Short mmCIF file of N, CA and C in Angstrom, two decimals:
data_model
loop_
_atom_site.label_atom_id
_atom_site.label_comp_id
_atom_site.label_asym_id
_atom_site.label_seq_id
_atom_site.Cartn_x
_atom_site.Cartn_y
_atom_site.Cartn_z
N UNK A 1 112.08 94.89 96.38
CA UNK A 1 111.90 93.53 96.82
C UNK A 1 112.31 92.62 95.70
N UNK A 2 113.24 91.76 95.97
CA UNK A 2 113.72 90.83 94.95
C UNK A 2 112.90 89.55 95.01
N UNK A 3 113.03 88.73 93.95
CA UNK A 3 112.22 87.52 93.96
C UNK A 3 112.68 86.54 95.03
N UNK A 4 113.93 86.64 95.52
CA UNK A 4 114.37 85.80 96.63
C UNK A 4 113.62 86.16 97.91
N UNK A 5 113.25 87.41 98.08
CA UNK A 5 112.56 87.88 99.28
C UNK A 5 111.06 87.64 99.22
N UNK A 6 110.52 87.41 98.04
CA UNK A 6 109.08 87.35 97.86
C UNK A 6 108.55 85.97 98.20
N UNK A 7 108.16 85.83 99.46
CA UNK A 7 107.55 84.57 99.88
C UNK A 7 106.08 84.57 99.44
N UNK A 8 105.49 83.42 99.49
CA UNK A 8 104.07 83.32 99.15
C UNK A 8 103.21 84.17 100.06
N UNK A 9 103.53 84.15 101.35
CA UNK A 9 102.76 84.93 102.31
C UNK A 9 102.92 86.44 102.05
N UNK A 10 104.14 86.87 101.72
CA UNK A 10 104.37 88.28 101.41
C UNK A 10 103.62 88.68 100.15
N UNK A 11 103.64 87.83 99.14
CA UNK A 11 102.92 88.11 97.90
C UNK A 11 101.42 88.22 98.16
N UNK A 12 100.88 87.33 98.98
CA UNK A 12 99.46 87.40 99.31
C UNK A 12 99.14 88.70 100.04
N UNK A 13 100.02 89.13 100.94
CA UNK A 13 99.81 90.38 101.66
C UNK A 13 99.83 91.58 100.73
N UNK A 14 100.76 91.60 99.79
CA UNK A 14 100.87 92.71 98.84
C UNK A 14 99.66 92.75 97.92
N UNK A 15 99.32 91.60 97.35
CA UNK A 15 98.18 91.56 96.43
C UNK A 15 96.88 91.88 97.15
N UNK A 16 96.74 91.38 98.37
CA UNK A 16 95.55 91.69 99.16
C UNK A 16 95.46 93.17 99.48
N UNK A 17 96.60 93.77 99.80
CA UNK A 17 96.62 95.20 100.13
C UNK A 17 96.26 96.05 98.91
N UNK A 18 96.64 95.60 97.74
CA UNK A 18 96.37 96.38 96.54
C UNK A 18 95.01 96.06 95.91
N UNK A 19 94.29 95.10 96.48
CA UNK A 19 93.01 94.66 95.90
C UNK A 19 91.84 95.51 96.38
N UNK A 20 92.05 96.80 96.48
CA UNK A 20 91.00 97.72 96.91
C UNK A 20 91.17 99.03 96.16
N UNK A 21 90.10 99.55 95.59
CA UNK A 21 90.22 100.85 94.91
C UNK A 21 90.70 101.96 95.86
N UNK A 22 90.24 101.93 97.12
CA UNK A 22 90.69 102.95 98.08
C UNK A 22 92.20 102.86 98.29
N UNK A 23 92.70 101.64 98.48
CA UNK A 23 94.14 101.49 98.75
C UNK A 23 94.97 101.83 97.52
N UNK A 24 94.48 101.51 96.33
CA UNK A 24 95.20 101.93 95.11
C UNK A 24 95.27 103.45 95.05
N UNK A 25 94.18 104.12 95.40
CA UNK A 25 94.17 105.58 95.39
C UNK A 25 95.11 106.16 96.46
N UNK A 26 95.21 105.50 97.59
CA UNK A 26 96.13 105.95 98.64
C UNK A 26 97.57 105.88 98.12
N UNK A 27 97.95 104.74 97.55
CA UNK A 27 99.32 104.60 97.03
C UNK A 27 99.56 105.62 95.92
N UNK A 28 98.57 105.81 95.05
CA UNK A 28 98.73 106.80 93.98
C UNK A 28 98.92 108.20 94.55
N UNK A 29 98.16 108.56 95.56
CA UNK A 29 98.29 109.88 96.18
C UNK A 29 99.66 110.05 96.82
N UNK A 30 100.14 109.00 97.46
CA UNK A 30 101.44 109.08 98.14
C UNK A 30 102.61 109.01 97.17
N UNK A 31 102.36 108.56 95.95
CA UNK A 31 103.42 108.57 94.94
C UNK A 31 103.85 110.00 94.62
N UNK A 32 102.95 110.94 94.86
CA UNK A 32 103.26 112.35 94.63
C UNK A 32 103.97 113.02 95.79
N UNK A 33 104.14 112.31 96.88
CA UNK A 33 104.82 112.87 98.05
C UNK A 33 104.07 112.50 99.32
N UNK A 34 104.70 112.77 100.43
CA UNK A 34 104.12 112.38 101.71
C UNK A 34 102.93 113.27 102.06
N UNK A 35 102.10 112.74 102.95
CA UNK A 35 100.92 113.50 103.38
C UNK A 35 100.55 113.06 104.79
N UNK A 36 99.94 113.96 105.55
CA UNK A 36 99.46 113.57 106.87
C UNK A 36 98.02 113.09 106.73
N UNK A 37 97.58 112.32 107.70
CA UNK A 37 96.32 111.59 107.61
C UNK A 37 95.14 112.50 107.29
N UNK A 38 94.98 113.59 108.01
CA UNK A 38 93.82 114.46 107.80
C UNK A 38 93.80 115.01 106.37
N UNK A 39 94.94 115.46 105.89
CA UNK A 39 95.01 116.00 104.53
C UNK A 39 94.73 114.92 103.50
N UNK A 40 95.29 113.75 103.70
CA UNK A 40 95.09 112.64 102.77
C UNK A 40 93.62 112.23 102.73
N UNK A 41 92.98 112.19 103.89
CA UNK A 41 91.55 111.85 103.94
C UNK A 41 90.73 112.88 103.17
N UNK A 42 91.04 114.16 103.35
CA UNK A 42 90.32 115.21 102.60
C UNK A 42 90.55 115.06 101.11
N UNK A 43 91.81 114.84 100.72
CA UNK A 43 92.15 114.72 99.30
C UNK A 43 91.42 113.54 98.65
N UNK A 44 91.27 112.45 99.40
CA UNK A 44 90.65 111.24 98.85
C UNK A 44 89.14 111.20 99.06
N UNK A 45 88.63 112.10 99.89
CA UNK A 45 87.19 112.15 100.13
C UNK A 45 86.66 110.99 100.94
N UNK A 46 87.48 110.51 101.90
CA UNK A 46 87.04 109.43 102.79
C UNK A 46 87.30 109.85 104.24
N UNK A 47 86.66 109.16 105.16
CA UNK A 47 86.84 109.50 106.57
C UNK A 47 88.24 109.12 107.03
N UNK A 48 88.71 109.79 108.07
CA UNK A 48 90.02 109.45 108.64
C UNK A 48 90.01 108.03 109.19
N UNK A 49 88.89 107.61 109.78
CA UNK A 49 88.81 106.26 110.34
C UNK A 49 88.96 105.21 109.25
N UNK A 50 88.26 105.39 108.14
CA UNK A 50 88.38 104.44 107.03
C UNK A 50 89.78 104.48 106.43
N UNK A 51 90.33 105.68 106.29
CA UNK A 51 91.68 105.81 105.77
C UNK A 51 92.69 105.09 106.65
N UNK A 52 92.54 105.21 107.97
CA UNK A 52 93.47 104.53 108.90
C UNK A 52 93.45 103.02 108.68
N UNK A 53 92.27 102.45 108.45
CA UNK A 53 92.15 101.01 108.19
C UNK A 53 92.96 100.64 106.95
N UNK A 54 92.80 101.42 105.89
CA UNK A 54 93.51 101.14 104.65
C UNK A 54 95.02 101.36 104.80
N UNK A 55 95.40 102.41 105.51
CA UNK A 55 96.83 102.68 105.71
C UNK A 55 97.50 101.56 106.50
N UNK A 56 96.82 101.03 107.50
CA UNK A 56 97.41 99.94 108.29
C UNK A 56 97.65 98.71 107.43
N UNK A 57 96.70 98.40 106.55
CA UNK A 57 96.87 97.24 105.67
C UNK A 57 98.04 97.47 104.70
N UNK A 58 98.13 98.66 104.16
CA UNK A 58 99.24 98.98 103.26
C UNK A 58 100.58 98.97 103.99
N UNK A 59 100.58 99.45 105.22
CA UNK A 59 101.81 99.45 106.01
C UNK A 59 102.26 98.03 106.34
N UNK A 60 101.31 97.15 106.72
CA UNK A 60 101.66 95.75 106.99
C UNK A 60 102.25 95.05 105.77
N UNK A 61 101.80 95.45 104.59
CA UNK A 61 102.30 94.86 103.36
C UNK A 61 103.62 95.48 102.91
N UNK A 62 104.07 96.52 103.62
CA UNK A 62 105.34 97.16 103.28
C UNK A 62 105.24 98.15 102.13
N UNK A 63 104.03 98.62 101.83
CA UNK A 63 103.83 99.52 100.69
C UNK A 63 103.83 100.99 101.07
N UNK A 64 103.58 101.30 102.34
CA UNK A 64 103.67 102.67 102.83
C UNK A 64 104.44 102.67 104.14
N UNK A 65 105.00 103.83 104.46
CA UNK A 65 105.80 104.02 105.67
C UNK A 65 105.22 105.20 106.43
N UNK A 66 105.10 105.07 107.74
CA UNK A 66 104.57 106.14 108.59
C UNK A 66 105.71 106.79 109.37
N UNK A 67 105.62 108.10 109.50
CA UNK A 67 106.56 108.88 110.31
C UNK A 67 105.75 109.81 111.19
N UNK A 68 106.08 109.86 112.48
CA UNK A 68 105.41 110.75 113.41
C UNK A 68 106.27 111.99 113.60
N UNK A 69 105.67 113.16 113.43
CA UNK A 69 106.39 114.42 113.58
C UNK A 69 105.59 115.37 114.46
N UNK A 70 106.27 116.27 115.12
CA UNK A 70 105.60 117.30 115.92
C UNK A 70 105.53 118.59 115.13
N UNK A 71 104.35 119.19 115.14
CA UNK A 71 104.17 120.48 114.48
C UNK A 71 104.77 121.55 115.40
N UNK A 72 104.96 122.77 114.88
CA UNK A 72 105.51 123.84 115.73
C UNK A 72 104.68 124.10 116.99
N UNK A 73 103.37 123.81 116.94
CA UNK A 73 102.55 124.03 118.13
C UNK A 73 102.49 122.80 119.05
N UNK A 74 103.30 121.78 118.75
CA UNK A 74 103.39 120.60 119.61
C UNK A 74 102.41 119.50 119.29
N UNK A 75 101.65 119.66 118.24
CA UNK A 75 100.67 118.64 117.85
C UNK A 75 101.38 117.52 117.08
N UNK A 76 101.06 116.27 117.42
CA UNK A 76 101.66 115.13 116.72
C UNK A 76 100.94 114.92 115.39
N UNK A 77 101.70 114.85 114.33
CA UNK A 77 101.16 114.59 113.00
C UNK A 77 101.77 113.32 112.45
N UNK A 78 100.94 112.42 111.98
CA UNK A 78 101.43 111.18 111.40
C UNK A 78 101.43 111.34 109.88
N UNK A 79 102.63 111.33 109.32
CA UNK A 79 102.79 111.45 107.88
C UNK A 79 103.00 110.06 107.29
N UNK A 80 102.47 109.86 106.11
CA UNK A 80 102.68 108.61 105.38
C UNK A 80 103.34 108.93 104.06
N UNK A 81 104.16 107.99 103.61
CA UNK A 81 104.80 108.10 102.30
C UNK A 81 104.83 106.73 101.67
N UNK A 82 104.90 106.71 100.36
CA UNK A 82 104.98 105.43 99.66
C UNK A 82 106.36 104.83 99.90
N UNK A 83 106.40 103.56 100.20
CA UNK A 83 107.68 102.86 100.34
C UNK A 83 108.22 102.59 98.94
N UNK A 84 109.52 102.63 98.79
CA UNK A 84 110.05 102.28 97.46
C UNK A 84 109.85 100.78 97.23
N UNK A 85 109.17 100.46 96.16
CA UNK A 85 108.98 99.05 95.84
C UNK A 85 108.80 98.89 94.34
N UNK A 86 109.09 97.71 93.89
CA UNK A 86 108.88 97.32 92.51
C UNK A 86 108.43 95.87 92.55
N UNK A 87 107.37 95.58 91.86
CA UNK A 87 106.83 94.23 91.88
C UNK A 87 106.74 93.72 90.46
N UNK A 88 107.50 92.67 90.18
CA UNK A 88 107.47 92.02 88.88
C UNK A 88 106.94 90.62 89.11
N UNK A 89 105.92 90.27 88.36
CA UNK A 89 105.34 88.93 88.50
C UNK A 89 105.46 88.17 87.19
N UNK A 90 106.02 87.00 87.29
CA UNK A 90 106.08 86.08 86.17
C UNK A 90 105.54 84.75 86.68
N UNK A 91 105.19 83.83 85.80
CA UNK A 91 104.73 82.53 86.28
C UNK A 91 105.77 81.85 87.18
N UNK A 92 107.04 82.03 86.89
CA UNK A 92 108.09 81.40 87.69
C UNK A 92 108.18 82.02 89.08
N UNK A 93 108.06 83.33 89.16
CA UNK A 93 108.10 84.00 90.46
C UNK A 93 106.90 83.58 91.30
N UNK A 94 105.74 83.51 90.67
CA UNK A 94 104.54 83.08 91.39
C UNK A 94 104.69 81.64 91.85
N UNK A 95 105.25 80.77 91.02
CA UNK A 95 105.46 79.36 91.40
C UNK A 95 106.38 79.26 92.61
N UNK A 96 107.46 80.03 92.60
CA UNK A 96 108.40 80.00 93.73
C UNK A 96 107.72 80.52 95.00
N UNK A 97 106.95 81.58 94.86
CA UNK A 97 106.25 82.14 96.02
C UNK A 97 105.21 81.16 96.53
N UNK A 98 104.49 80.52 95.64
CA UNK A 98 103.44 79.57 96.04
C UNK A 98 104.02 78.40 96.81
N UNK A 99 105.23 78.01 96.47
CA UNK A 99 105.87 76.88 97.15
C UNK A 99 106.17 77.19 98.61
N UNK A 100 106.23 78.46 98.95
CA UNK A 100 106.57 78.83 100.33
C UNK A 100 105.36 79.27 101.14
N UNK A 101 104.15 79.15 100.59
CA UNK A 101 102.95 79.56 101.33
C UNK A 101 102.82 78.78 102.62
N UNK A 102 102.45 79.48 103.69
CA UNK A 102 102.22 78.80 104.96
C UNK A 102 100.74 78.73 105.30
N UNK A 103 99.91 79.40 104.50
CA UNK A 103 98.46 79.41 104.75
C UNK A 103 97.83 78.24 104.02
N UNK A 104 97.00 77.51 104.72
CA UNK A 104 96.27 76.40 104.13
C UNK A 104 95.14 76.95 103.27
N UNK A 105 95.09 76.60 101.96
CA UNK A 105 94.05 77.13 101.10
C UNK A 105 92.64 76.79 101.59
N UNK A 106 92.48 75.75 102.37
CA UNK A 106 91.15 75.38 102.89
C UNK A 106 90.66 76.40 103.92
N UNK A 107 91.58 77.18 104.50
CA UNK A 107 91.22 78.20 105.48
C UNK A 107 90.75 79.48 104.83
N UNK A 108 90.91 79.61 103.55
CA UNK A 108 90.55 80.84 102.83
C UNK A 108 89.07 80.92 102.61
#
């Protein structure tokens, strides 16, 4: 993601998605390779339901990618992998992103 693409709303989504210890651990786990939901939940020691909530937020922010695959026995498995991204923040990049915010700070 280049700084031309980084709108204020996108930056808020990324920072919000990463503002959770669970979600940081999910991204860290997926940095080692893809995983399906059940295995990832076991590895992280959280429920699949809670993991799904975190994965959806990370996916909306563009930080993880989901792929649906069929196992040899016909069972659908949803695999997640870390999306390739690099985030560099400087005061200038933040200023440019802030100028494009569409959310009213009073609504926060």
